[in-house]
C-alpha cells in the first residue's frame, strides 16, 4: 500500500504556499507566507534543515529549481513584485545572484525552461505581464523580455518541451499561461519581430473561473502536445494538439467539485496529479487506448482506494508504466537519484 515517505515540521511562521524537490530529489525548498524560503536535505530518513533564504518583503508564492547543469540555482517569486534567482555558495548558503523588479504587482508563478534550451525563466504577474528572463553567458548577465498575456492577471506559467531538433533557444519553445480571465493561452517566439506572440489558432474556452495552474506534458513529441489546466471552477482539463498548427481541444475533463490549485505531471507524462480542496490530491493515468482515468484520491491520512471496478474491468488494465518519480509541485514526490521515493510503478501497483 502507498504510504507517506516523510512528514516533518518545516518551522515556517505562516502557511506554506509551495514545496519543490530539486532534480535529484534530495533537497526540498519550501516557500511560505512568512516571506521566507527554507532548504531541507530530504535524502535521509529524517529531513535536515540546511538554510533559510531571506530576501522577499512579502509572501513567497512559488519556487523553482534549475537543472543542475547550470549549478545549484533556485528561483522564487513573491507578492512583493520581485523575482529572485538564488545561487548556492561554497559554504552551502544561498545568495541572490539576480533580482528582477520590473513587475507592477504580485508575481505569482515562475518556471525554468528545459535544460537543453538554455537557462531561461518565465514569470507571471497580477499586472497581466509575463516576463522571460534569459541568462547570457557571453555577457555573464541576465536580460528580460515581457509581454501582455492576461489583462486581469497571470496566475500560472510554464514552458513546453523542446518543439523539435535544431538550435537550442527560445525559438524552440512555447510558453503556456493561465489567467484570471479564465483563459489558457499558448505563446511562441516570433523570429521576425523578436517578441512573444499568441499561437494560431488560439486556445479554446474551457474554464469558467480563474485558471490556477497549467502544465505542459513531459515527453510530448514535436507532432503531439498535451497541456493540463485546472481552475477554481473545480475542473481539470487535458488539452491535446495533434500537429503544431492544429486546434487545441479537450480530451479529458474531470469535475472535482472544489477549487483545483495545482497540476503536476510525472517525469514520463503517464501520470497526472491534481491538488484540490483542502489537502486532497487525485491521480490520473493514461490507458493503452490513450484515454485518461482517475486512479485514486490521496489526502493527509494516505491513499483512498477507488470503488472496485465491475467484474471483467480490472483497474490494472494498461498499467505497464516505466519507473520514474513524480515531478515537483504540490504532490511532493520528486525525481530521484538515490533517495528512496516511490516510482510510478510502485504507486500503481498498490492499487492492483
Tab-separated table of C-alpha atoms in Angstrom:
chain	number	residue	atom	x	y	z
A	1	UNK	CA	0.000	0.000	0.000
A	2	UNK	CA	1.256	3.508	-0.772
A	3	UNK	CA	2.422	5.407	2.276
A	4	UNK	CA	3.854	8.741	3.355
A	5	UNK	CA	7.612	8.886	2.750
A	6	UNK	CA	8.313	11.611	5.295
A	7	UNK	CA	6.404	14.164	7.334
A	8	UNK	CA	8.067	16.957	9.268
A	9	UNK	CA	7.500	20.438	10.656
A	10	UNK	CA	9.015	22.959	8.234
A	11	UNK	CA	9.084	25.536	11.058
A	12	UNK	CA	7.642	28.372	8.988
A	13	UNK	CA	5.732	31.080	10.818
A	14	UNK	CA	2.869	31.091	8.304
A	15	UNK	CA	1.262	28.814	5.688
A	16	UNK	CA	3.467	27.111	3.089
A	17	UNK	CA	2.480	28.016	-0.479
A	18	UNK	CA	4.865	25.788	-2.421
A	19	UNK	CA	7.311	22.914	-1.958
A	20	UNK	CA	9.670	21.764	-4.703
A	21	UNK	CA	12.258	18.993	-4.854
A	22	UNK	CA	15.469	19.507	-6.797
A	23	UNK	CA	16.413	17.458	-9.882
A	24	UNK	CA	17.827	14.601	-7.791
A	25	UNK	CA	15.024	14.556	-5.230
A	26	UNK	CA	17.474	15.146	-2.392
A	27	UNK	CA	16.744	18.738	-1.418
A	28	UNK	CA	13.394	20.365	-0.778
A	29	UNK	CA	12.652	24.095	-0.972
A	30	UNK	CA	9.596	25.374	0.901
A	31	UNK	CA	8.068	28.806	0.225
A	32	UNK	CA	5.940	30.498	2.859
A	33	UNK	CA	3.702	33.448	3.620
A	34	UNK	CA	6.251	34.395	6.298
A	35	UNK	CA	8.372	35.871	3.435
A	36	UNK	CA	10.994	33.132	3.688
A	37	UNK	CA	12.265	30.083	1.814
A	38	UNK	CA	13.738	27.140	3.676
A	39	UNK	CA	16.005	24.456	2.173
A	40	UNK	CA	15.937	20.899	3.523
A	41	UNK	CA	18.024	17.789	2.970
A	42	UNK	CA	15.473	15.006	2.458
A	43	UNK	CA	17.915	12.324	1.281
A	44	UNK	CA	17.916	10.673	4.714
A	45	UNK	CA	15.153	9.152	6.813
A	46	UNK	CA	14.987	12.296	8.949
A	47	UNK	CA	14.905	15.545	6.902
A	48	UNK	CA	17.570	18.053	7.942
A	49	UNK	CA	17.262	21.847	7.817
A	50	UNK	CA	20.045	23.401	5.708
A	51	UNK	CA	19.429	27.134	5.408
A	52	UNK	CA	16.860	29.920	5.245
A	53	UNK	CA	16.630	32.380	2.355
A	54	UNK	CA	15.534	35.897	3.296
A	55	UNK	CA	15.164	38.444	0.510
A	56	UNK	CA	11.461	38.981	-0.099
A	57	UNK	CA	9.234	41.552	1.620
A	58	UNK	CA	6.013	39.644	1.075
A	59	UNK	CA	4.597	36.118	0.898
A	60	UNK	CA	6.585	33.818	-1.396
A	61	UNK	CA	4.175	32.105	-3.766
A	62	UNK	CA	6.372	29.729	-5.725
A	63	UNK	CA	9.910	28.390	-6.126
A	64	UNK	CA	11.609	26.530	-8.985
A	65	UNK	CA	14.918	24.661	-9.241
A	66	UNK	CA	17.074	24.997	-12.354
A	67	UNK	CA	18.668	21.947	-13.963
A	68	UNK	CA	21.943	21.069	-12.154
A	69	UNK	CA	23.952	21.607	-15.366
A	70	UNK	CA	23.608	25.322	-14.554
A	71	UNK	CA	24.714	24.902	-10.944
A	72	UNK	CA	22.537	24.946	-7.850
A	73	UNK	CA	20.085	27.704	-8.772
A	74	UNK	CA	16.684	28.365	-7.231
A	75	UNK	CA	14.146	30.954	-8.408
A	76	UNK	CA	11.453	32.475	-6.205
A	77	UNK	CA	8.559	34.859	-6.841
A	78	UNK	CA	6.590	36.891	-4.354
A	79	UNK	CA	3.759	39.260	-3.547
A	80	UNK	CA	6.456	41.956	-3.240
A	81	UNK	CA	6.591	42.149	-7.097
A	82	UNK	CA	10.074	40.607	-7.188
A	83	UNK	CA	11.675	37.560	-8.735
A	84	UNK	CA	14.950	36.428	-7.159
A	85	UNK	CA	17.399	33.889	-8.562
A	86	UNK	CA	19.473	32.330	-5.770
A	87	UNK	CA	22.826	30.604	-6.214
A	88	UNK	CA	24.428	28.221	-3.761
A	89	UNK	CA	27.732	29.470	-2.364
A	90	UNK	CA	30.677	27.307	-1.347
A	91	UNK	CA	29.617	27.368	2.297
A	92	UNK	CA	26.239	25.842	1.413
A	93	UNK	CA	24.280	29.060	1.838
A	94	UNK	CA	22.200	30.527	-0.995
A	95	UNK	CA	22.802	34.104	-2.115
A	96	UNK	CA	20.833	36.255	-4.587
A	97	UNK	CA	22.600	36.398	-7.954
A	98	UNK	CA	19.836	38.252	-9.824
A	99	UNK	CA	16.779	40.315	-8.896
A	100	UNK	CA	14.008	41.142	-11.355
A	101	UNK	CA	11.942	44.098	-10.127
A	102	UNK	CA	10.076	45.283	-13.233
A	103	UNK	CA	6.601	43.936	-12.436
A	104	UNK	CA	3.965	46.297	-11.061
A	105	UNK	CA	2.073	43.746	-8.985
A	106	UNK	CA	2.447	40.376	-7.281
A	107	UNK	CA	4.495	37.788	-9.195
A	108	UNK	CA	2.509	34.573	-8.849
A	109	UNK	CA	4.343	31.879	-10.803
A	110	UNK	CA	7.790	31.012	-12.154
A	111	UNK	CA	9.268	28.087	-14.097
A	112	UNK	CA	12.589	27.219	-15.741
A	113	UNK	CA	12.830	26.087	-19.361
A	114	UNK	CA	14.077	22.598	-20.308
A	115	UNK	CA	17.837	22.498	-19.800
A	116	UNK	CA	18.668	21.710	-23.436
A	117	UNK	CA	17.195	25.068	-24.492
A	118	UNK	CA	19.366	27.204	-22.219
A	119	UNK	CA	18.888	28.981	-18.903
A	120	UNK	CA	15.530	30.751	-19.200
A	121	UNK	CA	12.976	31.585	-16.503
A	122	UNK	CA	9.360	32.540	-17.217
A	123	UNK	CA	7.342	34.520	-14.644
A	124	UNK	CA	3.681	35.553	-14.498
A	125	UNK	CA	2.284	38.535	-12.593
A	126	UNK	CA	-1.012	40.044	-11.453
A	127	UNK	CA	-0.150	43.071	-13.622
A	128	UNK	CA	-1.057	40.912	-16.632
A	129	UNK	CA	2.522	40.645	-17.842
A	130	UNK	CA	4.698	37.608	-18.449
A	131	UNK	CA	8.454	38.140	-18.263
A	132	UNK	CA	11.063	35.805	-19.722
A	133	UNK	CA	14.470	36.095	-18.057
A	134	UNK	CA	17.415	34.707	-20.024
A	135	UNK	CA	20.998	34.258	-18.884
A	136	UNK	CA	23.578	35.280	-21.486
A	137	UNK	CA	26.956	33.562	-20.929
A	138	UNK	CA	28.725	35.968	-23.276
A	139	UNK	CA	27.873	38.908	-21.003
A	140	UNK	CA	27.593	36.925	-17.754
A	141	UNK	CA	24.278	38.646	-17.136
A	142	UNK	CA	20.514	38.343	-17.397
A	143	UNK	CA	18.175	40.051	-19.836
A	144	UNK	CA	14.390	40.225	-19.731
A	145	UNK	CA	11.591	40.411	-22.280
A	146	UNK	CA	7.970	40.963	-21.249
A	147	UNK	CA	4.605	40.742	-22.965
A	148	UNK	CA	0.949	41.280	-22.078
A	149	UNK	CA	-0.697	37.887	-21.553
A	150	UNK	CA	-3.869	38.193	-19.442
A	151	UNK	CA	-5.137	41.702	-18.677
A	152	UNK	CA	-6.868	40.570	-15.480
A	153	UNK	CA	-3.694	38.931	-14.165
A	154	UNK	CA	-1.499	35.868	-14.731
A	155	UNK	CA	-1.726	33.026	-12.215
A	156	UNK	CA	0.352	30.274	-13.836
A	157	UNK	CA	3.138	29.876	-16.396
A	158	UNK	CA	5.171	27.052	-17.890
A	159	UNK	CA	7.416	26.129	-20.804
A	160	UNK	CA	6.751	23.465	-23.400
A	161	UNK	CA	9.067	20.589	-24.126
A	162	UNK	CA	11.541	21.367	-26.947
A	163	UNK	CA	9.486	21.543	-30.138
A	164	UNK	CA	11.952	19.826	-32.433
A	165	UNK	CA	15.533	19.291	-33.492
A	166	UNK	CA	17.837	22.168	-34.238
A	167	UNK	CA	19.343	25.139	-32.468
A	168	UNK	CA	18.502	25.327	-28.780
A	169	UNK	CA	16.889	28.519	-27.567
A	170	UNK	CA	13.608	30.343	-27.139
A	171	UNK	CA	12.627	29.738	-30.779
A	172	UNK	CA	12.448	26.034	-29.902
A	173	UNK	CA	9.951	26.583	-27.074
A	174	UNK	CA	6.375	27.626	-26.422
A	175	UNK	CA	5.001	29.163	-23.233
A	176	UNK	CA	1.656	28.237	-21.679
A	177	UNK	CA	-0.139	30.642	-19.344
A	178	UNK	CA	-3.311	30.651	-17.258
A	179	UNK	CA	-5.091	33.786	-16.083
A	180	UNK	CA	-7.834	35.457	-14.087
A	181	UNK	CA	-9.735	35.920	-17.368
A	182	UNK	CA	-10.412	32.127	-17.248
A	183	UNK	CA	-8.247	31.618	-20.341
A	184	UNK	CA	-5.394	29.254	-21.124
A	185	UNK	CA	-3.027	30.647	-23.756
A	186	UNK	CA	-0.016	29.368	-25.688
A	187	UNK	CA	2.702	31.712	-26.926
A	188	UNK	CA	5.525	31.283	-29.424
A	189	UNK	CA	8.694	33.249	-30.089
A	190	UNK	CA	8.282	35.429	-33.172
A	191	UNK	CA	11.584	35.263	-35.025
A	192	UNK	CA	10.851	38.269	-37.257
A	193	UNK	CA	9.647	40.678	-34.558
A	194	UNK	CA	11.756	39.145	-31.780
A	195	UNK	CA	8.853	39.052	-29.356
A	196	UNK	CA	6.377	36.578	-27.911
A	197	UNK	CA	3.081	36.267	-29.770
A	198	UNK	CA	-0.027	34.061	-29.419
A	199	UNK	CA	-0.107	30.892	-31.446
A	200	UNK	CA	-2.665	30.474	-34.183
A	201	UNK	CA	-5.267	29.078	-33.834
A	202	UNK	CA	-5.917	30.443	-30.366
A	203	UNK	CA	-6.769	28.285	-27.383
A	204	UNK	CA	-10.495	27.457	-26.984
A	205	UNK	CA	-12.507	28.382	-23.886
A	206	UNK	CA	-12.766	25.701	-21.217
A	207	UNK	CA	-12.872	27.127	-17.698
A	208	UNK	CA	-15.489	29.338	-16.057
A	209	UNK	CA	-13.360	30.747	-13.215
A	210	UNK	CA	-9.749	31.735	-12.603
A	211	UNK	CA	-7.212	29.320	-14.036
A	212	UNK	CA	-4.896	28.396	-11.172
A	213	UNK	CA	-2.273	26.196	-12.842
A	214	UNK	CA	-1.101	24.917	-16.209
A	215	UNK	CA	1.462	22.221	-17.015
A	216	UNK	CA	2.883	21.008	-20.338
A	217	UNK	CA	3.129	17.238	-20.531
A	218	UNK	CA	6.742	15.983	-20.477
A	219	UNK	CA	7.847	13.825	-23.358
A	220	UNK	CA	5.409	15.361	-25.833
A	221	UNK	CA	6.643	14.791	-29.358
A	222	UNK	CA	7.045	17.516	-31.970
A	223	UNK	CA	3.759	16.418	-33.559
A	224	UNK	CA	1.593	15.807	-30.487
A	225	UNK	CA	1.298	18.118	-27.491
A	226	UNK	CA	-0.729	17.957	-24.283
A	227	UNK	CA	-1.407	20.537	-21.576
A	228	UNK	CA	-3.160	20.107	-18.227
A	229	UNK	CA	-5.037	23.034	-16.707
A	230	UNK	CA	-7.034	23.477	-13.513
A	231	UNK	CA	-9.220	26.231	-12.152
A	232	UNK	CA	-11.352	27.494	-9.304
A	233	UNK	CA	-14.387	26.075	-11.114
A	234	UNK	CA	-13.253	22.637	-9.908
A	235	UNK	CA	-12.313	21.432	-13.382
A	236	UNK	CA	-9.192	19.631	-14.537
A	237	UNK	CA	-8.904	19.680	-18.333
A	238	UNK	CA	-6.418	17.819	-20.515
A	239	UNK	CA	-5.885	19.589	-23.842
A	240	UNK	CA	-4.344	17.925	-26.883
A	241	UNK	CA	-2.912	19.202	-30.163
A	242	UNK	CA	-2.285	16.665	-32.919
A	243	UNK	CA	0.058	18.811	-35.036
A	244	UNK	CA	1.923	22.097	-34.472
A	245	UNK	CA	-0.614	24.286	-36.288
A	246	UNK	CA	-3.818	22.417	-35.459
A	247	UNK	CA	-6.531	23.441	-32.995
A	248	UNK	CA	-6.184	22.505	-29.337
A	249	UNK	CA	-9.104	20.543	-27.930
A	250	UNK	CA	-10.111	18.895	-24.636
A	251	UNK	CA	-9.515	15.126	-24.477
A	252	UNK	CA	-10.471	14.686	-20.815
A	253	UNK	CA	-12.452	16.816	-18.363
A	254	UNK	CA	-12.880	15.985	-14.689
A	255	UNK	CA	-15.127	17.905	-12.289
A	256	UNK	CA	-13.701	17.605	-8.766
A	257	UNK	CA	-16.312	19.765	-7.070
A	258	UNK	CA	-13.864	22.069	-5.278
A	259	UNK	CA	-11.283	24.615	-6.500
A	260	UNK	CA	-8.249	22.890	-8.032
A	261	UNK	CA	-4.973	24.620	-7.201
A	262	UNK	CA	-2.153	22.686	-8.841
A	263	UNK	CA	-1.497	20.098	-11.558
A	264	UNK	CA	1.797	18.182	-11.860
A	265	UNK	CA	2.968	15.578	-14.372
A	266	UNK	CA	5.158	12.582	-13.653
A	267	UNK	CA	8.511	12.591	-15.424
A	268	UNK	CA	7.300	10.245	-18.167
A	269	UNK	CA	3.977	12.059	-18.594
A	270	UNK	CA	1.900	8.947	-17.900
A	271	UNK	CA	0.539	10.165	-14.550
A	272	UNK	CA	-1.052	13.485	-13.625
A	273	UNK	CA	-1.604	14.675	-10.050
A	274	UNK	CA	-4.123	17.405	-9.227
A	275	UNK	CA	-4.337	19.105	-5.816
A	276	UNK	CA	-7.739	20.440	-4.831
A	277	UNK	CA	-9.992	21.410	-1.954
A	278	UNK	CA	-8.449	21.030	1.482
A	279	UNK	CA	-5.317	18.824	1.375
A	280	UNK	CA	-6.622	16.467	-1.306
A	281	UNK	CA	-4.846	15.062	-4.357
A	282	UNK	CA	-6.160	12.910	-7.181
A	283	UNK	CA	-4.112	10.873	-9.671
A	284	UNK	CA	-4.998	10.293	-13.319
A	285	UNK	CA	-3.434	7.617	-15.517
A	286	UNK	CA	-3.289	7.219	-19.280
A	287	UNK	CA	-4.722	3.935	-20.556
A	288	UNK	CA	-3.327	1.982	-23.501
A	289	UNK	CA	-6.020	3.375	-25.805
A	290	UNK	CA	-4.996	6.961	-24.989
A	291	UNK	CA	-7.927	7.737	-22.702
A	292	UNK	CA	-7.439	9.020	-19.146
A	293	UNK	CA	-8.913	7.595	-15.973
A	294	UNK	CA	-8.952	8.521	-12.322
A	295	UNK	CA	-6.709	6.187	-10.331
A	296	UNK	CA	-7.177	7.232	-6.717
A	297	UNK	CA	-7.612	10.033	-4.203
A	298	UNK	CA	-4.971	10.952	-1.630
A	299	UNK	CA	-5.290	13.103	1.482
A	300	UNK	CA	-3.139	13.727	4.558
A	301	UNK	CA	-4.097	10.340	6.009
A	302	UNK	CA	-2.859	8.438	2.956
A	303	UNK	CA	-4.436	6.699	-0.015
A	304	UNK	CA	-8.159	6.250	-0.511
A	305	UNK	CA	-8.760	3.341	-2.843
A	306	UNK	CA	-11.380	3.905	-5.538
A	307	UNK	CA	-14.507	1.729	-5.602
A	308	UNK	CA	-13.832	-1.758	-7.013
A	309	UNK	CA	-14.376	-1.943	-10.789
A	310	UNK	CA	-17.156	-4.016	-12.343
A	311	UNK	CA	-16.392	-7.667	-12.978
A	312	UNK	CA	-14.196	-8.063	-16.051
A	313	UNK	CA	-12.975	-4.443	-15.993
A	314	UNK	CA	-9.886	-4.603	-13.798
A	315	UNK	CA	-8.276	-1.398	-12.616
A	316	UNK	CA	-4.949	-2.867	-13.697
A	317	UNK	CA	-5.716	-2.591	-17.431
A	318	UNK	CA	-2.751	-0.962	-19.132
A	319	UNK	CA	-0.686	-0.400	-16.005
A	320	UNK	CA	2.675	-1.140	-17.573
A	321	UNK	CA	4.263	2.198	-16.645
A	322	UNK	CA	8.025	2.895	-16.751
A	323	UNK	CA	9.674	3.800	-13.472
A	324	UNK	CA	10.183	7.466	-12.672
A	325	UNK	CA	9.409	9.770	-9.753
A	326	UNK	CA	6.622	12.288	-9.830
A	327	UNK	CA	7.646	15.791	-10.838
A	328	UNK	CA	7.829	18.709	-8.428
A	329	UNK	CA	4.788	20.670	-7.354
A	330	UNK	CA	2.174	20.109	-4.691
A	331	UNK	CA	2.449	16.328	-4.820
A	332	UNK	CA	5.826	16.440	-3.082
A	333	UNK	CA	7.210	13.439	-4.979
A	334	UNK	CA	10.316	14.300	-6.965
A	335	UNK	CA	12.781	12.897	-9.471
A	336	UNK	CA	15.094	10.504	-7.725
A	337	UNK	CA	18.777	9.787	-7.977
A	338	UNK	CA	19.357	7.892	-4.757
A	339	UNK	CA	16.655	8.919	-2.306
A	340	UNK	CA	14.064	6.192	-1.809
A	341	UNK	CA	10.928	7.764	-3.260
A	342	UNK	CA	8.144	5.619	-4.771
A	343	UNK	CA	8.133	5.276	-8.545
A	344	UNK	CA	5.071	5.446	-10.783
A	345	UNK	CA	5.059	1.660	-10.955
A	346	UNK	CA	5.170	1.473	-7.130
A	347	UNK	CA	2.201	3.816	-6.862
A	348	UNK	CA	0.138	1.983	-9.444
A	349	UNK	CA	0.985	-1.493	-8.153
A	350	UNK	CA	-0.519	-0.620	-4.773
A	351	UNK	CA	-3.933	-0.378	-6.426
A	352	UNK	CA	-3.860	-3.800	-8.077
